[in-house]
Amino acid sequence: MIRPQVLVVGGGPAGSSAAWHCAMAGLDVCLVDRARFPRAKPCAEYVSPEGSRLLHAMGALETLEAQAAHLTGMVVHAPSGERIHGEFVARHGFRGFRDKGLGVRREILDTVLLQRARDAGVTVIEEAKVESLVHDHAGAVNGAQVRTAEGTKVINASLVIGADGLRSVVSRRLGLAHQSRWPRRVALVAHYRDVQGIGSLGEMHVTRTGYVGLAQVSGGLVNVALVVPKSRAGAMRDGAAAYLDAWIAAQPSLAPRFAGATRVTPVRATGPFASRASRPWAPGAMLTGDAADFYDPFTGEGIYSGLRGGELLADYAQAAVLASSRDAHVRALRGYEQARKSVFGGKWRVEQLIGLAVSMPPLLNHAARVLSRDRDLADLLIGVTGDFVPPSAVLRPRTLLRFLS
């Protein structure tokens, strides 16, 4: 009978990171996921330069670097045609763990990270769907009911970690899931071969009907991720692939580049976004990754925040599991909540400002005009999205005033 100290729900980057770091902290960990790996996920598939530090800590970086495309920065095309061009190596003096980001397919990334968790002693159960949480006599979570091919069973644990993504079962069962009214967007993601003009920069093309990201990933493919308002989902009645093809064909700057391209994977949909748990814990449970907060995919934050969140929670998980009283247990969980605010709070504010600009074309056009003339400021902003420049470098008043010049 499996009775771990920690049960992690979800085998993506957030779950594997949480499981690995908890195991390294000396905890007995079991991880369950409803899929069998390798499996595809709709995602921008971007790992920031500072994300490489976490991959290195987990012993996965060398393997992944050999199978990934290397990205030197980002270029954002505003609706006006102005360009924001920023690179990770710049004069601002900040340096990431690596000078480049990685474009790596989730089939590869998630499988490698899950194996690192196994190597750390984590018990991994694939094709295991969590149907409900179980509680003790005081109402605290102490396990989950899990359905596998062999039947349904209860896995008891001192702590359940929800790392099960945007539509987290753990978050919903705890009543913590919260969907914001704005911005409500959905994404369509696919891989293409032979897209013209793709270099080492990730690209974002913002229009009045949505935005699309293009970036090289593993195997010489290009990840194409289109994000549109949820209100446009009704126009997808002919299918996601038809909608994506028609959207690209309607963009004068993109259509010629896709004229000889071939889509090599199905178009996968995800969203709506703008979800955030009301808090990242309940007695007996913690949330991390997209299950804890997911604002908008424009900055490509999902993989880094999942990896970093798993690293961050381990000490608090250990304290919660080993707590000698309920009060000590809750103090550990509240400490985790405060730590998340401290680590991610500045980035959340930057994401909100970027989300506002993307939703208001005149504002983005103005920012693009400013940043096209101020390369140092553009590099600084791109460094924040690369997770190695502190958000405070952009959020300080004198820097914000440069955006208004």
Tab-separated table of C-alpha atoms in Angstrom, residues 4-393:
chain	number	residue	atom	x	y	z
A	4	PRO	CA	3.731	8.759	0.948
A	5	GLN	CA	4.335	11.861	2.985
A	6	VAL	CA	3.667	13.999	-0.101
A	7	LEU	CA	1.337	13.302	-3.016
A	8	VAL	CA	1.994	15.480	-6.080
A	9	VAL	CA	-0.822	15.726	-8.604
A	10	GLY	CA	0.499	16.556	-12.075
A	11	GLY	CA	3.655	15.516	-13.919
A	12	GLY	CA	4.480	18.695	-15.855
A	13	PRO	CA	7.405	20.982	-14.999
A	14	ALA	CA	5.698	22.275	-11.848
A	15	GLY	CA	4.876	18.794	-10.566
A	16	SER	CA	8.215	17.224	-11.420
A	17	SER	CA	10.061	20.165	-9.871
A	18	ALA	CA	7.956	20.017	-6.701
A	19	ALA	CA	8.418	16.256	-6.443
A	20	TRP	CA	12.165	16.402	-7.082
A	21	HIS	CA	12.790	19.215	-4.597
A	22	CYS	CA	10.633	17.572	-1.930
A	23	ALA	CA	12.494	14.298	-2.408
A	24	MET	CA	15.791	16.154	-2.121
A	25	ALA	CA	14.485	17.595	1.173
A	26	GLY	CA	14.163	14.022	2.457
A	27	LEU	CA	10.433	13.519	2.007
A	28	ASP	CA	8.766	10.359	0.687
A	29	VAL	CA	6.960	11.480	-2.475
A	30	CYS	CA	4.460	9.967	-4.896
A	31	LEU	CA	3.509	11.739	-8.149
A	32	VAL	CA	0.419	10.892	-10.197
A	33	ASP	CA	-0.600	12.107	-13.647
A	34	ARG	CA	-3.572	11.202	-15.807
A	35	ALA	CA	-1.409	10.915	-18.948
A	36	ARG	CA	1.200	8.471	-20.121
A	37	PHE	CA	4.495	10.123	-21.012
A	38	PRO	CA	5.739	11.331	-23.383
A	39	ARG	CA	2.695	13.449	-24.154
A	40	ALA	CA	2.123	16.754	-25.917
A	41	LYS	CA	0.784	19.894	-24.238
A	42	PRO	CA	-0.347	23.183	-25.796
A	43	CYS	CA	2.392	25.529	-24.622
A	44	ALA	CA	4.799	28.184	-25.908
A	45	GLU	CA	7.580	25.700	-24.991
A	46	TYR	CA	9.932	28.464	-23.904
A	47	VAL	CA	12.377	28.149	-21.005
A	48	SER	CA	13.887	31.479	-19.957
A	49	PRO	CA	17.645	31.949	-19.434
A	50	GLU	CA	17.191	31.799	-15.659
A	51	GLY	CA	15.033	28.701	-16.024
A	52	SER	CA	18.222	26.896	-17.019
A	53	ARG	CA	19.463	27.297	-13.445
A	54	LEU	CA	16.587	25.159	-12.223
A	55	LEU	CA	17.095	22.572	-14.943
A	56	HIS	CA	20.776	22.429	-13.985
A	57	ALA	CA	19.898	21.936	-10.310
A	58	MET	CA	17.700	18.991	-11.283
A	59	GLY	CA	20.446	17.462	-13.422
A	60	ALA	CA	18.443	17.895	-16.625
A	61	LEU	CA	20.067	20.855	-18.384
A	62	GLU	CA	22.750	19.073	-20.396
A	63	THR	CA	20.259	16.567	-21.806
A	64	LEU	CA	17.729	19.275	-22.691
A	65	GLU	CA	20.218	21.720	-24.198
A	66	ALA	CA	21.234	19.021	-26.665
A	67	GLN	CA	17.611	18.684	-27.845
A	68	ALA	CA	16.495	22.326	-27.787
A	69	ALA	CA	16.665	25.399	-29.985
A	70	HIS	CA	18.600	28.283	-28.446
A	71	LEU	CA	16.941	31.706	-28.297
A	72	THR	CA	18.934	34.927	-27.906
A	73	GLY	CA	16.079	37.351	-27.227
A	74	MET	CA	12.665	38.513	-28.361
A	75	VAL	CA	11.184	40.821	-30.966
A	76	VAL	CA	7.638	42.151	-30.561
A	77	HIS	CA	5.763	43.513	-33.590
A	78	ALA	CA	3.152	46.069	-32.550
A	79	PRO	CA	-0.063	46.637	-34.563
A	80	SER	CA	1.488	49.852	-35.939
A	81	GLY	CA	4.411	47.941	-37.420
A	82	GLU	CA	6.909	49.262	-34.845
A	83	ARG	CA	9.261	46.660	-33.396
A	84	ILE	CA	10.512	46.068	-29.855
A	85	HIS	CA	13.823	44.234	-30.176
A	86	GLY	CA	15.515	43.045	-26.984
A	87	GLU	CA	18.297	40.544	-26.347
A	88	PHE	CA	19.364	38.633	-23.272
A	89	VAL	CA	23.008	39.736	-23.468
A	90	ALA	CA	22.959	43.520	-23.111
A	91	ARG	CA	24.609	46.540	-21.530
A	92	HIS	CA	22.364	46.635	-18.436
A	93	GLY	CA	24.817	44.395	-16.593
A	94	PHE	CA	22.431	41.629	-15.539
A	95	ARG	CA	23.247	38.087	-16.643
A	96	GLY	CA	21.171	34.962	-16.546
A	97	PHE	CA	22.371	31.484	-15.637
A	98	ARG	CA	22.622	31.032	-19.398
A	99	ASP	CA	22.825	33.752	-22.051
A	100	LYS	CA	20.110	32.055	-24.099
A	101	GLY	CA	16.620	30.731	-23.596
A	102	LEU	CA	15.555	27.300	-24.761
A	103	GLY	CA	12.794	26.229	-27.128
A	104	VAL	CA	12.062	22.618	-26.215
A	105	ARG	CA	9.005	20.519	-26.980
A	106	ARG	CA	6.983	19.460	-23.981
A	107	GLU	CA	7.138	15.804	-25.012
A	108	ILE	CA	10.891	16.028	-24.399
A	109	LEU	CA	11.003	18.461	-21.472
A	110	ASP	CA	8.340	16.799	-19.350
A	111	THR	CA	9.648	13.277	-19.935
A	112	VAL	CA	13.185	14.256	-18.934
A	113	LEU	CA	12.010	16.082	-15.799
A	114	LEU	CA	9.728	13.227	-14.765
A	115	GLN	CA	12.652	10.827	-15.068
A	116	ARG	CA	14.744	13.115	-12.851
A	117	ALA	CA	11.975	12.887	-10.240
A	118	ARG	CA	12.046	9.078	-10.504
A	119	ASP	CA	15.820	9.119	-10.155
A	120	ALA	CA	15.416	11.117	-6.938
A	121	GLY	CA	13.280	8.336	-5.478
A	122	VAL	CA	9.812	9.640	-6.346
A	123	THR	CA	7.172	6.971	-6.996
A	124	VAL	CA	5.533	7.927	-10.309
A	125	ILE	CA	2.138	6.552	-11.343
A	126	GLU	CA	1.043	7.408	-14.885
A	127	GLU	CA	-2.499	7.118	-16.275
A	128	ALA	CA	-3.826	7.889	-12.802
A	129	LYS	CA	-6.697	10.359	-12.609
A	130	VAL	CA	-7.467	12.157	-9.344
A	131	GLU	CA	-11.233	12.121	-8.900
A	132	SER	CA	-11.544	13.704	-5.473
A	133	LEU	CA	-9.637	14.658	-2.356
A	134	VAL	CA	-10.045	12.932	0.973
A	135	HIS	CA	-10.064	14.700	4.340
A	136	ASP	CA	-9.396	13.880	7.948
A	137	HIS	CA	-11.837	14.362	10.830
A	138	ALA	CA	-10.772	18.015	11.165
A	139	GLY	CA	-11.384	18.772	7.488
A	140	ALA	CA	-7.748	18.890	6.395
A	141	VAL	CA	-6.742	17.187	3.144
A	142	ASN	CA	-4.967	13.902	3.762
A	143	GLY	CA	-4.942	12.238	0.367
A	144	ALA	CA	-6.795	11.707	-2.882
A	145	GLN	CA	-9.020	9.166	-4.559
A	146	VAL	CA	-7.224	8.058	-7.710
A	147	ARG	CA	-8.564	5.994	-10.621
A	148	THR	CA	-6.195	3.814	-12.639
A	149	ALA	CA	-6.658	0.933	-15.062
A	150	GLU	CA	-6.645	-1.392	-12.055
A	151	GLY	CA	-9.489	0.455	-10.357
A	152	THR	CA	-10.009	3.256	-7.862
A	153	LYS	CA	-7.963	3.572	-4.692
A	154	VAL	CA	-7.198	6.125	-2.015
A	155	ILE	CA	-3.631	7.362	-1.654
A	156	ASN	CA	-3.219	8.911	1.777
A	157	ALA	CA	-0.558	11.555	2.324
A	158	SER	CA	0.327	14.197	4.886
A	159	LEU	CA	0.370	16.816	2.125
A	160	VAL	CA	-1.187	16.969	-1.347
A	161	ILE	CA	0.452	19.316	-3.873
A	162	GLY	CA	-1.748	20.426	-6.756
A	163	ALA	CA	0.460	20.920	-9.797
A	164	ASP	CA	-2.234	19.906	-12.254
A	165	GLY	CA	-2.428	22.979	-14.423
A	166	LEU	CA	-4.881	25.587	-15.574
A	167	ARG	CA	-7.987	23.517	-14.782
A	168	SER	CA	-6.608	22.064	-11.584
A	169	VAL	CA	-8.774	19.393	-9.993
A	170	VAL	CA	-7.068	20.032	-6.659
A	171	SER	CA	-7.762	23.779	-6.761
A	172	ARG	CA	-11.388	23.256	-7.770
A	173	ARG	CA	-12.034	20.584	-5.147
A	174	LEU	CA	-10.638	22.928	-2.509
A	175	GLY	CA	-12.844	25.799	-3.692
A	176	LEU	CA	-9.769	27.930	-4.364
A	177	ALA	CA	-10.058	28.308	-8.149
A	178	HIS	CA	-10.878	31.841	-9.282
A	179	GLN	CA	-11.417	32.993	-12.861
A	180	SER	CA	-10.827	36.670	-13.587
A	181	ARG	CA	-13.109	38.522	-15.977
A	182	TRP	CA	-10.173	40.075	-17.833
A	183	PRO	CA	-8.297	39.278	-19.955
A	184	ARG	CA	-10.195	36.180	-21.095
A	185	ARG	CA	-8.190	34.551	-23.858
A	186	VAL	CA	-7.784	31.156	-25.482
A	187	ALA	CA	-4.801	29.758	-27.356
A	188	LEU	CA	-4.263	27.501	-30.368
A	189	VAL	CA	-0.849	25.842	-30.603
A	190	ALA	CA	0.803	23.749	-33.335
A	191	HIS	CA	4.220	22.980	-34.810
A	192	TYR	CA	5.273	23.858	-38.342
A	193	ARG	CA	8.209	23.047	-40.541
A	194	ASP	CA	9.803	25.398	-43.112
A	195	VAL	CA	8.448	28.718	-41.829
A	196	GLN	CA	10.533	31.365	-43.555
A	197	GLY	CA	12.724	33.895	-41.756
A	198	ILE	CA	12.884	32.222	-38.343
A	199	GLY	CA	16.080	33.106	-36.527
A	200	SER	CA	17.340	32.927	-32.956
A	201	LEU	CA	14.841	35.490	-31.658
A	202	GLY	CA	11.432	34.528	-30.395
A	203	GLU	CA	8.745	36.580	-32.155
A	204	MET	CA	5.463	38.067	-30.959
A	205	HIS	CA	3.103	39.577	-33.545
A	206	VAL	CA	0.315	41.629	-31.991
A	207	THR	CA	-2.751	42.585	-34.013
A	208	ARG	CA	-6.162	43.977	-33.171
A	209	THR	CA	-7.630	40.461	-33.298
A	210	GLY	CA	-5.059	38.678	-31.131
A	211	TYR	CA	-1.384	37.859	-31.078
A	212	VAL	CA	0.788	35.007	-32.247
A	213	GLY	CA	4.152	33.801	-30.981
A	214	LEU	CA	6.717	32.087	-33.183
A	215	ALA	CA	9.861	30.390	-31.910
A	216	GLN	CA	12.180	27.589	-32.874
A	217	VAL	CA	11.886	24.444	-30.791
A	218	SER	CA	13.331	20.931	-30.809
A	219	GLY	CA	13.946	19.161	-34.099
A	220	GLY	CA	14.014	22.255	-36.298
A	221	LEU	CA	10.304	22.901	-35.828
A	222	VAL	CA	8.604	26.226	-35.129
A	223	ASN	CA	6.132	26.566	-32.289
A	224	VAL	CA	3.164	28.695	-33.414
A	225	ALA	CA	0.908	29.855	-30.573
A	226	LEU	CA	-2.078	32.044	-31.431
A	227	VAL	CA	-3.887	33.781	-28.560
A	228	VAL	CA	-7.259	35.434	-29.161
A	229	PRO	CA	-10.081	36.780	-26.970
A	230	LYS	CA	-12.448	34.071	-25.749
A	231	SER	CA	-15.251	36.000	-27.436
A	232	ARG	CA	-13.827	34.856	-30.784
A	233	ALA	CA	-14.067	31.179	-29.902
A	234	GLY	CA	-17.428	30.997	-31.661
A	235	ALA	CA	-15.639	31.645	-34.946
A	236	MET	CA	-13.828	28.329	-34.516
A	237	ARG	CA	-16.929	26.285	-35.400
A	238	ASP	CA	-15.139	24.969	-38.504
A	239	GLY	CA	-12.321	23.686	-36.319
A	240	ALA	CA	-9.214	24.997	-34.609
A	241	ALA	CA	-6.934	24.154	-37.542
A	242	ALA	CA	-9.104	26.021	-40.044
A	243	TYR	CA	-9.267	29.040	-37.741
A	244	LEU	CA	-5.477	29.109	-37.244
A	245	ASP	CA	-4.799	28.760	-40.980
A	246	ALA	CA	-7.274	31.527	-41.819
A	247	TRP	CA	-5.889	33.862	-39.141
A	248	ILE	CA	-2.311	33.489	-40.390
A	249	ALA	CA	-3.386	33.878	-44.025
A	250	ALA	CA	-5.079	37.177	-43.136
A	251	GLN	CA	-1.839	38.716	-41.803
A	252	PRO	CA	0.112	40.429	-44.624
A	253	SER	CA	3.394	40.175	-42.722
A	254	LEU	CA	3.015	36.470	-41.895
A	255	ALA	CA	1.176	34.861	-44.802
A	256	PRO	CA	4.195	34.850	-47.179
A	257	ARG	CA	6.372	33.256	-44.510
A	258	PHE	CA	3.920	30.347	-44.150
A	259	ALA	CA	3.338	29.875	-47.888
A	260	GLY	CA	5.698	26.903	-48.067
A	261	ALA	CA	5.312	25.744	-44.472
A	262	THR	CA	3.804	22.454	-43.355
A	263	ARG	CA	1.939	21.911	-40.110
A	264	VAL	CA	3.254	18.682	-38.601
A	265	THR	CA	1.225	18.370	-35.392
A	266	PRO	CA	-2.466	18.752	-34.574
A	267	VAL	CA	-3.712	22.166	-33.465
A	268	ARG	CA	-4.301	21.990	-29.729
A	269	ALA	CA	-6.402	24.462	-27.768
A	270	THR	CA	-6.092	25.681	-24.204
A	271	GLY	CA	-7.692	28.350	-22.033
A	272	PRO	CA	-9.441	30.464	-21.097
A	273	PHE	CA	-6.647	32.114	-19.154
A	274	ALA	CA	-6.663	34.703	-16.338
A	275	SER	CA	-7.054	32.191	-13.542
A	276	ARG	CA	-5.554	32.521	-10.107
A	277	ALA	CA	-6.242	30.627	-6.918
A	278	SER	CA	-7.636	32.775	-4.117
A	279	ARG	CA	-4.691	31.447	-2.092
A	280	PRO	CA	-2.122	28.728	-2.846
A	281	TRP	CA	-2.899	26.466	0.110
A	282	ALA	CA	-5.483	24.861	2.326
A	283	PRO	CA	-4.854	22.681	5.383
A	284	GLY	CA	-3.128	19.608	4.023
A	285	ALA	CA	-2.610	21.002	0.523
A	286	MET	CA	-0.474	23.372	-1.563
A	287	LEU	CA	-0.819	24.662	-5.121
A	288	THR	CA	1.980	25.448	-7.553
A	289	GLY	CA	2.500	26.249	-11.236
A	290	ASP	CA	-0.551	27.103	-13.324
A	291	ALA	CA	-2.785	25.610	-10.637
A	292	ALA	CA	-1.768	28.496	-8.368
A	293	ASP	CA	-1.795	31.339	-10.888
A	294	PHE	CA	-1.914	31.809	-14.628
A	295	TYR	CA	-2.338	35.324	-15.940
A	296	ASP	CA	-1.443	35.527	-19.610
A	297	PRO	CA	0.911	33.577	-21.892
A	298	PHE	CA	2.468	36.646	-23.597
A	299	THR	CA	5.641	36.585	-21.502
A	300	GLY	CA	6.041	32.798	-21.683
A	301	GLU	CA	6.221	32.460	-17.919
A	302	GLY	CA	4.590	29.085	-17.406
A	303	ILE	CA	7.597	26.771	-17.431
A	304	TYR	CA	9.867	29.011	-15.372
A	305	SER	CA	7.227	29.748	-12.740
A	306	GLY	CA	6.436	26.038	-12.506
A	307	LEU	CA	10.084	25.096	-11.997
A	308	ARG	CA	10.732	27.958	-9.573
A	309	GLY	CA	7.546	27.287	-7.644
A	310	GLY	CA	8.582	23.679	-7.103
A	311	GLU	CA	11.941	24.809	-5.766
A	312	LEU	CA	10.317	27.420	-3.559
A	313	LEU	CA	7.759	25.170	-1.898
A	314	ALA	CA	10.044	22.345	-0.767
A	315	ASP	CA	11.147	23.837	2.566
A	316	TYR	CA	7.570	24.831	3.424
A	317	ALA	CA	6.288	21.404	2.405
A	318	GLN	CA	8.846	19.763	4.668
A	319	ALA	CA	7.834	22.040	7.554
A	320	ALA	CA	4.152	21.345	6.954
A	321	VAL	CA	4.648	17.566	6.821
A	322	LEU	CA	6.809	17.456	9.948
A	323	ALA	CA	4.775	20.003	11.922
A	324	SER	CA	4.012	18.903	15.469
A	325	SER	CA	0.665	20.714	15.592
A	326	ARG	CA	-2.066	21.987	13.305
A	327	ASP	CA	-1.038	25.566	14.069
A	328	ALA	CA	2.555	24.862	13.021
A	329	HIS	CA	1.286	23.154	9.890
A	330	VAL	CA	-0.813	26.179	8.921
A	331	ARG	CA	2.071	28.566	9.709
A	332	ALA	CA	4.230	26.679	7.216
A	333	LEU	CA	1.547	26.946	4.529
A	334	ARG	CA	1.052	30.650	5.186
A	335	GLY	CA	4.797	31.091	4.956
A	336	TYR	CA	4.652	29.530	1.513
A	337	GLU	CA	1.970	32.003	0.455
A	338	GLN	CA	4.086	34.949	1.597
A	339	ALA	CA	7.166	33.537	-0.118
A	340	ARG	CA	5.274	33.281	-3.409
A	341	LYS	CA	4.202	36.911	-3.130
A	342	SER	CA	7.772	37.960	-2.422
A	343	VAL	CA	9.285	35.947	-5.279
A	344	PHE	CA	6.597	36.414	-7.941
A	345	GLY	CA	4.843	39.655	-6.934
A	346	GLY	CA	6.976	41.989	-9.023
A	347	LYS	CA	6.658	39.787	-12.073
A	348	TRP	CA	2.877	39.627	-11.661
A	349	ARG	CA	2.792	43.445	-11.797
A	350	VAL	CA	4.929	43.503	-14.955
A	351	GLU	CA	2.668	40.871	-16.554
A	352	GLN	CA	-0.396	42.952	-15.732
A	353	LEU	CA	1.130	46.026	-17.371
A	354	ILE	CA	2.080	44.014	-20.453
A	355	GLY	CA	-1.390	42.460	-20.570
A	356	LEU	CA	-2.923	45.928	-20.450
A	357	ALA	CA	-0.741	47.118	-23.326
A	358	VAL	CA	-1.519	44.049	-25.444
A	359	SER	CA	-5.244	44.612	-24.898
A	360	MET	CA	-5.033	48.290	-25.901
A	361	PRO	CA	-3.326	48.668	-29.301
A	362	PRO	CA	-2.730	52.451	-28.988
A	363	LEU	CA	-0.881	51.850	-25.717
A	364	LEU	CA	1.252	49.062	-27.200
A	365	ASN	CA	1.974	51.177	-30.279
A	366	HIS	CA	3.210	53.990	-28.040
A	367	ALA	CA	5.380	51.614	-26.016
A	368	ALA	CA	6.806	50.183	-29.238
A	369	ARG	CA	7.693	53.664	-30.500
A	370	VAL	CA	9.515	54.389	-27.256
A	371	LEU	CA	11.316	51.056	-27.093
A	372	SER	CA	12.315	51.102	-30.762
A	373	ARG	CA	14.297	54.260	-29.939
A	374	ASP	CA	15.550	53.093	-26.542
A	375	ARG	CA	17.283	49.762	-27.062
A	376	ASP	CA	18.658	49.708	-23.512
A	377	LEU	CA	15.146	49.928	-22.095
A	378	ALA	CA	13.977	47.210	-24.488
A	379	ASP	CA	16.817	44.935	-23.389
A	380	LEU	CA	15.937	45.605	-19.757
A	381	LEU	CA	12.296	44.621	-20.317
A	382	ILE	CA	13.262	41.482	-22.221
A	383	GLY	CA	15.630	40.622	-19.369
A	384	VAL	CA	12.713	40.791	-16.936
A	385	THR	CA	10.789	38.342	-19.121
A	386	GLY	CA	13.951	36.206	-19.110
A	387	ASP	CA	13.707	36.077	-15.290
A	388	PHE	CA	17.227	37.308	-14.613
A	389	VAL	CA	16.561	41.068	-14.446
A	390	PRO	CA	14.602	41.902	-11.272
A	391	PRO	CA	11.148	43.382	-12.001
A	392	SER	CA	12.038	46.326	-9.757
A	393	ALA	CA	14.470	47.484	-12.449
